[in-house]
PDB file of N, CA and C in Angstrom:
ATOM      1  N   LEU A   1       1.009  -1.147   0.184  1.00  0.00           N
ATOM      2  CA  LEU A   1       0.060   0.262  -0.155  1.00  0.00           C
ATOM      3  C   LEU A   1       0.986   1.399  -0.047  1.00  0.00           C
ATOM      4  N   TRP A   2       0.777   2.328  -0.559  1.00  0.00           N
ATOM      5  CA  TRP A   2       1.379   3.443  -1.062  1.00  0.00           C
ATOM      6  C   TRP A   2       0.670   4.424  -0.720  1.00  0.00           C
ATOM      7  N   VAL A   3       0.698   5.320   0.086  1.00  0.00           N
ATOM      8  CA  VAL A   3      -0.048   6.694   0.130  1.00  0.00           C
ATOM      9  C   VAL A   3       1.203   7.772   0.190  1.00  0.00           C
ATOM     10  N   VAL A   4       1.190   8.520  -1.197  1.00  0.00           N
ATOM     11  CA  VAL A   4       2.410   9.077  -1.100  1.00  0.00           C
ATOM     12  C   VAL A   4       1.644  10.322  -1.749  1.00  0.00           C
ATOM     13  N   HIS A   5       2.598  11.509  -1.584  1.00  0.00           N
ATOM     14  CA  HIS A   5       2.072  12.511  -2.335  1.00  0.00           C
ATOM     15  C   HIS A   5       0.577  13.157  -2.373  1.00  0.00           C
ATOM     16  N   ALA A   6       0.694  12.856  -0.498  1.00  0.00           N
ATOM     17  CA  ALA A   6      -0.869  12.985  -0.067  1.00  0.00           C
ATOM     18  C   ALA A   6      -0.697  13.711   0.843  1.00  0.00           C
ATOM     19  N   LYS A   7      -1.876  14.222   1.941  1.00  0.00           N
ATOM     20  CA  LYS A   7      -1.630  15.067   3.099  1.00  0.00           C
ATOM     21  C   LYS A   7      -1.469  13.461   4.128  1.00  0.00           C
ATOM     22  N   PHE A   8      -0.770  12.879   4.329  1.00  0.00           N
ATOM     23  CA  PHE A   8      -0.799  11.722   5.283  1.00  0.00           C
ATOM     24  C   PHE A   8      -0.295  12.345   6.748  1.00  0.00           C
ATOM     25  N   THR A   9      -0.965  12.124   7.858  1.00  0.00           N
ATOM     26  CA  THR A   9      -0.852  12.638   8.865  1.00  0.00           C
ATOM     27  C   THR A   9      -0.902  11.222   9.886  1.00  0.00           C
ATOM     28  N   ASP A  10      -0.381  12.000  11.289  1.00  0.00           N
ATOM     29  CA  ASP A  10      -0.049  10.662  12.285  1.00  0.00           C
ATOM     30  C   ASP A  10      -1.945  10.334  12.527  1.00  0.00           C
ATOM     31  N   ALA A  11      -3.098  10.964  12.254  1.00  0.00           N
ATOM     32  CA  ALA A  11      -3.984  10.530  12.637  1.00  0.00           C
ATOM     33  C   ALA A  11      -4.428   9.448  11.758  1.00  0.00           C
ATOM     34  N   VAL A  12      -4.000   9.399  10.706  1.00  0.00           N
ATOM     35  CA  VAL A  12      -4.398   8.307   9.646  1.00  0.00           C
ATOM     36  C   VAL A  12      -4.015   6.680   9.903  1.00  0.00           C
ATOM     37  N   ALA A  13      -3.030   6.990  10.962  1.00  0.00           N
ATOM     38  CA  ALA A  13      -2.302   5.777  11.428  1.00  0.00           C
ATOM     39  C   ALA A  13      -3.169   4.200  11.756  1.00  0.00           C
ATOM     40  N   PRO A  14      -4.177   4.804  12.206  1.00  0.00           N
ATOM     41  CA  PRO A  14      -5.131   3.989  13.010  1.00  0.00           C
ATOM     42  C   PRO A  14      -5.782   3.128  11.976  1.00  0.00           C
ATOM     43  N   SER A  15      -6.106   3.740  11.123  1.00  0.00           N
ATOM     44  CA  SER A  15      -6.756   2.998   9.924  1.00  0.00           C
ATOM     45  C   SER A  15      -5.802   2.088   9.129  1.00  0.00           C
ATOM     46  N   LEU A  16      -4.702   2.360   9.226  1.00  0.00           N
ATOM     47  CA  LEU A  16      -3.528   1.322   8.631  1.00  0.00           C
ATOM     48  C   LEU A  16      -2.948   0.273   9.744  1.00  0.00           C
ATOM     49  N   ALA A  17      -3.385   0.455  10.765  1.00  0.00           N
ATOM     50  CA  ALA A  17      -3.262  -0.509  11.979  1.00  0.00           C
ATOM     51  C   ALA A  17      -4.303  -1.603  11.599  1.00  0.00           C
ATOM     52  N   ALA A  18      -5.381  -1.002  11.176  1.00  0.00           N
ATOM     53  CA  ALA A  18      -6.502  -2.396  10.808  1.00  0.00           C
ATOM     54  C   ALA A  18      -5.592  -3.257  10.159  1.00  0.00           C
ATOM     55  N   HIS A  19      -5.094  -3.144   9.195  1.00  0.00           N
ATOM     56  CA  HIS A  19      -4.847  -4.349   7.955  1.00  0.00           C
ATOM     57  C   HIS A  19      -3.904  -4.975   8.655  1.00  0.00           C
ATOM     58  N   LYS A  20      -4.108  -6.275   9.273  1.00  0.00           N
ATOM     59  CA  LYS A  20      -3.341  -7.074  10.052  1.00  0.00           C
ATOM     60  C   LYS A  20      -2.438  -7.776   9.420  1.00  0.00           C
ATOM     61  N   HIS A  21      -2.619  -7.869   7.811  1.00  0.00           N
ATOM     62  CA  HIS A  21      -1.666  -8.443   7.176  1.00  0.00           C
ATOM     63  C   HIS A  21      -0.785  -7.804   6.085  1.00  0.00           C
ATOM     64  N   LEU A  22      -0.736  -6.516   6.260  1.00  0.00           N
ATOM     65  CA  LEU A  22       0.161  -5.577   5.492  1.00  0.00           C
ATOM     66  C   LEU A  22       1.984  -5.693   5.680  1.00  0.00           C
ATOM     67  N   LYS A  23       1.945  -6.270   4.618  1.00  0.00           N
ATOM     68  CA  LYS A  23       3.571  -6.505   4.697  1.00  0.00           C
ATOM     69  C   LYS A  23       4.407  -5.198   3.741  1.00  0.00           C
ATOM     70  N   ARG A  24       3.680  -4.346   3.055  1.00  0.00           N
ATOM     71  CA  ARG A  24       4.912  -3.458   2.310  1.00  0.00           C
ATOM     72  C   ARG A  24       3.847  -2.180   2.501  1.00  0.00           C
ATOM     73  N   LEU A  25       4.720  -1.109   2.700  1.00  0.00           N
ATOM     74  CA  LEU A  25       3.946   0.419   2.966  1.00  0.00           C
ATOM     75  C   LEU A  25       4.787   1.696   2.487  1.00  0.00           C
ATOM     76  N   GLY A  26       4.351   2.427   1.966  1.00  0.00           N
ATOM     77  CA  GLY A  26       5.064   3.355   1.527  1.00  0.00           C
ATOM     78  C   GLY A  26       4.274   4.587   1.900  1.00  0.00           C
ATOM     79  N   ILE A  27       4.848   5.573   2.825  1.00  0.00           N
ATOM     80  CA  ILE A  27       4.204   6.820   3.446  1.00  0.00           C
ATOM     81  C   ILE A  27       4.989   8.266   2.973  1.00  0.00           C
ATOM     82  N   GLY A  28       4.357   9.282   2.534  1.00  0.00           N
ATOM     83  CA  GLY A  28       4.869  10.463   2.166  1.00  0.00           C
ATOM     84  C   GLY A  28       3.857  11.497   2.330  1.00  0.00           C
ATOM     85  N   SER A  29       4.206  12.710   2.662  1.00  0.00           N
ATOM     86  CA  SER A  29       3.529  13.709   2.584  1.00  0.00           C
ATOM     87  C   SER A  29       4.684  14.991   2.408  1.00  0.00           C
ATOM     88  N   SER A  30       4.276  15.877   1.185  1.00  0.00           N
ATOM     89  CA  SER A  30       5.289  16.886   0.826  1.00  0.00           C
ATOM     90  C   SER A  30       4.807  18.230   1.784  1.00  0.00           C
ATOM     91  N   LEU A  31       3.506  18.009   2.243  1.00  0.00           N
ATOM     92  CA  LEU A  31       3.128  19.331   2.943  1.00  0.00           C
ATOM     93  C   LEU A  31       3.023  19.284   4.257  1.00  0.00           C
ATOM     94  N   VAL A  32       2.887  17.845   4.737  1.00  0.00           N
ATOM     95  CA  VAL A  32       2.904  17.960   6.534  1.00  0.00           C
ATOM     96  C   VAL A  32       4.127  16.883   7.233  1.00  0.00           C
ATOM     97  N   THR A  33       4.524  17.521   7.778  1.00  0.00           N
ATOM     98  CA  THR A  33       5.596  16.590   8.671  1.00  0.00           C
ATOM     99  C   THR A  33       5.297  15.806   9.736  1.00  0.00           C
ATOM    100  N   SER A  34       5.879  14.504   9.503  1.00  0.00           N
ATOM    101  CA  SER A  34       5.422  13.584  10.639  1.00  0.00           C
ATOM    102  C   SER A  34       6.339  13.651  12.077  1.00  0.00           C
ATOM    103  N   SER A  35       5.547  13.665  12.768  1.00  0.00           N
ATOM    104  CA  SER A  35       6.303  13.342  14.395  1.00  0.00           C
ATOM    105  C   SER A  35       6.781  12.215  14.661  1.00  0.00           C
ATOM    106  N   GLY A  36       6.508  11.224  13.625  1.00  0.00           N
ATOM    107  CA  GLY A  36       7.356   9.605  13.927  1.00  0.00           C
ATOM    108  C   GLY A  36       5.916   8.644  14.380  1.00  0.00           C
ATOM    109  N   GLN A  37       4.674   9.353  15.396  1.00  0.00           N
ATOM    110  CA  GLN A  37       3.825   8.726  15.977  1.00  0.00           C
ATOM    111  C   GLN A  37       2.859   7.889  14.909  1.00  0.00           C
ATOM    112  N   ALA A  38       3.258   8.087  13.806  1.00  0.00           N
ATOM    113  CA  ALA A  38       2.152   6.781  12.558  1.00  0.00           C
ATOM    114  C   ALA A  38       2.592   5.728  12.923  1.00  0.00           C
ATOM    115  N   LEU A  39       4.137   5.801  12.902  1.00  0.00           N
ATOM    116  CA  LEU A  39       4.768   4.257  12.889  1.00  0.00           C
ATOM    117  C   LEU A  39       5.076   3.807  14.355  1.00  0.00           C
ATOM    118  N   ALA A  40       4.765   4.653  14.916  1.00  0.00           N
ATOM    119  CA  ALA A  40       4.566   4.036  16.457  1.00  0.00           C
ATOM    120  C   ALA A  40       3.181   3.201  16.814  1.00  0.00           C
ATOM    121  N   GLN A  41       2.214   3.815  15.731  1.00  0.00           N
ATOM    122  CA  GLN A  41       0.916   2.901  15.837  1.00  0.00           C
ATOM    123  C   GLN A  41       0.832   1.708  14.934  1.00  0.00           C
ATOM    124  N   ILE A  42       1.446   1.370  13.806  1.00  0.00           N
ATOM    125  CA  ILE A  42       1.310   0.503  13.057  1.00  0.00           C
ATOM    126  C   ILE A  42       2.637  -0.298  13.257  1.00  0.00           C
ATOM    127  N   GLY A  43       3.374  -0.266  14.376  1.00  0.00           N
ATOM    128  CA  GLY A  43       4.827  -0.653  14.413  1.00  0.00           C
ATOM    129  C   GLY A  43       4.333  -2.317  14.792  1.00  0.00           C
ATOM    130  N   SER A  44       3.203  -2.584  15.215  1.00  0.00           N
ATOM    131  CA  SER A  44       2.729  -4.112  15.428  1.00  0.00           C
ATOM    132  C   SER A  44       2.258  -5.287  14.227  1.00  0.00           C
ATOM    133  N   LEU A  45       2.241  -4.430  12.555  1.00  0.00           N
ATOM    134  CA  LEU A  45       2.162  -4.722  11.740  1.00  0.00           C
ATOM    135  C   LEU A  45       3.585  -5.414  11.282  1.00  0.00           C
ATOM    136  N   PRO A  46       2.754  -6.835  10.435  1.00  0.00           N
ATOM    137  CA  PRO A  46       4.033  -7.840   9.894  1.00  0.00           C
ATOM    138  C   PRO A  46       4.795  -7.091   8.948  1.00  0.00           C
ATOM    139  N   LEU A  47       5.398  -5.684   8.858  1.00  0.00           N
ATOM    140  CA  LEU A  47       5.662  -5.001   7.628  1.00  0.00           C
ATOM    141  C   LEU A  47       7.166  -5.462   7.476  1.00  0.00           C
ATOM    142  N   GLN A  48       7.345  -6.212   6.166  1.00  0.00           N
ATOM    143  CA  GLN A  48       8.598  -6.288   5.838  1.00  0.00           C
ATOM    144  C   GLN A  48       9.656  -5.473   5.053  1.00  0.00           C
ATOM    145  N   GLU A  49       8.680  -4.291   4.205  1.00  0.00           N
ATOM    146  CA  GLU A  49       9.260  -3.256   3.669  1.00  0.00           C
ATOM    147  C   GLU A  49       8.410  -1.861   3.862  1.00  0.00           C
ATOM    148  N   LEU A  50       9.134  -1.054   4.332  1.00  0.00           N
ATOM    149  CA  LEU A  50       8.285   0.026   4.316  1.00  0.00           C
ATOM    150  C   LEU A  50       9.374   1.595   3.676  1.00  0.00           C
ATOM    151  N   GLU A  51       8.387   2.325   3.116  1.00  0.00           N
ATOM    152  CA  GLU A  51       9.341   3.407   2.430  1.00  0.00           C
ATOM    153  C   GLU A  51       8.848   4.488   2.800  1.00  0.00           C
ATOM    154  N   LEU A  52       9.790   5.444   3.399  1.00  0.00           N
ATOM    155  CA  LEU A  52       9.279   6.732   3.962  1.00  0.00           C
ATOM    156  C   LEU A  52       9.686   8.079   2.959  1.00  0.00           C
ATOM    157  N   PHE A  53       8.583   8.890   2.319  1.00  0.00           N
ATOM    158  CA  PHE A  53       8.867   9.589   1.512  1.00  0.00           C
ATOM    159  C   PHE A  53       8.426  10.899   2.059  1.00  0.00           C
ATOM    160  N   ASP A  54       9.441  12.166   1.468  1.00  0.00           N
ATOM    161  CA  ASP A  54       9.346  13.379   1.485  1.00  0.00           C
ATOM    162  C   ASP A  54       9.070  13.764   3.063  1.00  0.00           C
ATOM    163  N   LYS A  55       8.604  14.366   3.717  1.00  0.00           N
ATOM    164  CA  LYS A  55       8.327  14.988   5.133  1.00  0.00           C
ATOM    165  C   LYS A  55       7.877  13.551   6.116  1.00  0.00           C
ATOM    166  N   GLN A  56       7.640  12.480   5.703  1.00  0.00           N
ATOM    167  CA  GLN A  56       7.311  11.504   6.430  1.00  0.00           C
ATOM    168  C   GLN A  56       8.584  10.871   6.629  1.00  0.00           C
ATOM    169  N   ALA A  57       9.673  11.522   6.145  1.00  0.00           N
ATOM    170  CA  ALA A  57      11.042  10.768   6.270  1.00  0.00           C
ATOM    171  C   ALA A  57      11.716  11.658   7.454  1.00  0.00           C
ATOM    172  N   THR A  58      11.668  11.441   8.990  1.00  0.00           N
ATOM    173  CA  THR A  58      12.100  12.599  10.055  1.00  0.00           C
ATOM    174  C   THR A  58      13.020  11.509  10.597  1.00  0.00           C
ATOM    175  N   ASP A  59      13.617  11.885  11.259  1.00  0.00           N
ATOM    176  CA  ASP A  59      14.824  10.984  12.692  1.00  0.00           C
ATOM    177  C   ASP A  59      13.816  10.301  13.211  1.00  0.00           C
ATOM    178  N   GLU A  60      12.473  10.981  13.816  1.00  0.00           N
ATOM    179  CA  GLU A  60      11.601  10.284  14.892  1.00  0.00           C
ATOM    180  C   GLU A  60      11.135   9.069  14.032  1.00  0.00           C
ATOM    181  N   ALA A  61      10.424   9.115  12.734  1.00  0.00           N
ATOM    182  CA  ALA A  61      10.214   8.065  12.207  1.00  0.00           C
ATOM    183  C   ALA A  61      11.142   7.069  11.985  1.00  0.00           C
ATOM    184  N   VAL A  62      12.202   7.347  11.821  1.00  0.00           N
ATOM    185  CA  VAL A  62      13.475   6.300  11.439  1.00  0.00           C
ATOM    186  C   VAL A  62      13.251   5.489  12.503  1.00  0.00           C
ATOM    187  N   ALA A  63      13.452   6.469  13.616  1.00  0.00           N
ATOM    188  CA  ALA A  63      13.832   5.778  15.157  1.00  0.00           C
ATOM    189  C   ALA A  63      12.512   4.399  15.476  1.00  0.00           C
ATOM    190  N   PHE A  64      11.330   4.820  15.076  1.00  0.00           N
ATOM    191  CA  PHE A  64      10.230   4.231  15.495  1.00  0.00           C
ATOM    192  C   PHE A  64      10.327   2.940  14.456  1.00  0.00           C
ATOM    193  N   ALA A  65      10.723   2.961  12.898  1.00  0.00           N
ATOM    194  CA  ALA A  65      10.626   1.963  12.126  1.00  0.00           C
ATOM    195  C   ALA A  65      11.972   0.948  12.520  1.00  0.00           C
ATOM    196  N   ALA A  66      12.954   1.504  12.986  1.00  0.00           N
ATOM    197  CA  ALA A  66      13.814   0.448  13.656  1.00  0.00           C
ATOM    198  C   ALA A  66      13.499  -0.560  14.720  1.00  0.00           C
ATOM    199  N   LYS A  67      12.375  -0.600  15.553  1.00  0.00           N
ATOM    200  CA  LYS A  67      11.620  -0.767  16.310  1.00  0.00           C
ATOM    201  C   LYS A  67      10.696  -1.988  15.676  1.00  0.00           C
ATOM    202  N   ILE A  68      10.391  -1.967  14.494  1.00  0.00           N
ATOM    203  CA  ILE A  68       9.810  -2.670  13.932  1.00  0.00           C
ATOM    204  C   ILE A  68      10.654  -4.243  13.510  1.00  0.00           C
ATOM    205  N   PRO A  69      10.206  -5.450  14.460  1.00  0.00           N
ATOM    206  CA  PRO A  69      10.789  -6.672  14.215  1.00  0.00           C
ATOM    207  C   PRO A  69      10.896  -7.432  12.885  1.00  0.00           C
ATOM    208  N   SER A  70       9.735  -7.006  12.148  1.00  0.00           N
ATOM    209  CA  SER A  70       9.933  -7.999  10.852  1.00  0.00           C
ATOM    210  C   SER A  70      10.310  -7.492   9.762  1.00  0.00           C
ATOM    211  N   LEU A  71      10.844  -5.701  10.119  1.00  0.00           N
ATOM    212  CA  LEU A  71      11.057  -5.168   9.126  1.00  0.00           C
ATOM    213  C   LEU A  71      12.636  -5.683   8.438  1.00  0.00           C
ATOM    214  N   ARG A  72      12.507  -5.732   7.150  1.00  0.00           N
ATOM    215  CA  ARG A  72      13.644  -6.497   6.261  1.00  0.00           C
ATOM    216  C   ARG A  72      14.256  -5.153   5.123  1.00  0.00           C
ATOM    217  N   MET A  73      13.441  -4.574   4.969  1.00  0.00           N
ATOM    218  CA  MET A  73      13.968  -3.064   4.288  1.00  0.00           C
ATOM    219  C   MET A  73      13.360  -1.863   4.568  1.00  0.00           C
ATOM    220  N   LEU A  74      14.181  -0.902   4.675  1.00  0.00           N
ATOM    221  CA  LEU A  74      14.208   0.577   4.820  1.00  0.00           C
ATOM    222  C   LEU A  74      14.191   1.372   3.719  1.00  0.00           C
ATOM    223  N   ASN A  75      13.663   2.318   2.978  1.00  0.00           N
ATOM    224  CA  ASN A  75      13.877   3.210   2.131  1.00  0.00           C
ATOM    225  C   ASN A  75      13.387   4.333   2.211  1.00  0.00           C
ATOM    226  N   ILE A  76      14.324   5.290   2.098  1.00  0.00           N
ATOM    227  CA  ILE A  76      14.043   6.983   2.799  1.00  0.00           C
ATOM    228  C   ILE A  76      14.230   7.322   1.284  1.00  0.00           C
ATOM    229  N   SER A  77      13.077   8.537   0.655  1.00  0.00           N
ATOM    230  CA  SER A  77      13.216   8.970  -0.420  1.00  0.00           C
ATOM    231  C   SER A  77      12.927  10.151  -0.085  1.00  0.00           C
ATOM    232  N   TYR A  78      13.657  11.684  -0.772  1.00  0.00           N
ATOM    233  CA  TYR A  78      13.385  12.797  -0.465  1.00  0.00           C
ATOM    234  C   TYR A  78      12.957  13.101   0.930  1.00  0.00           C
ATOM    235  N   GLY A  79      14.269  12.708   1.874  1.00  0.00           N
ATOM    236  CA  GLY A  79      14.074  12.841   2.930  1.00  0.00           C
ATOM    237  C   GLY A  79      14.401  14.211   3.396  1.00  0.00           C
ATOM    238  N   PRO A  80      14.020  15.373   3.589  1.00  0.00           N
ATOM    239  CA  PRO A  80      14.723  16.595   3.939  1.00  0.00           C
ATOM    240  C   PRO A  80      15.404  16.993   5.479  1.00  0.00           C
ATOM    241  N   ALA A  81      14.175  16.142   6.186  1.00  0.00           N
ATOM    242  CA  ALA A  81      14.733  16.258   7.616  1.00  0.00           C
ATOM    243  C   ALA A  81      15.760  15.123   7.990  1.00  0.00           C
ATOM    244  N   VAL A  82      16.288  14.040   7.240  1.00  0.00           N
ATOM    245  CA  VAL A  82      16.885  13.212   7.630  1.00  0.00           C
ATOM    246  C   VAL A  82      18.105  13.410   7.373  1.00  0.00           C
TER     247      VAL A  82
END
């Protein structure tokens, strides 16, 4: 599932967390900077691949991504804050 070039916010994360079998996720927003809390909320998903784009690629988001035990690949693109 890719949610990029959209107004993705931390408030959207609970709806993503409902997808219990999600293995690949890309999130990005050029307008809204992430606090990283979105990844804290989806950290229990069996994600194997995660891509952070634009202002979703923050130090906080990367720190939360590092705690996802099933994660095998992390890609950061256009991350001005990292």
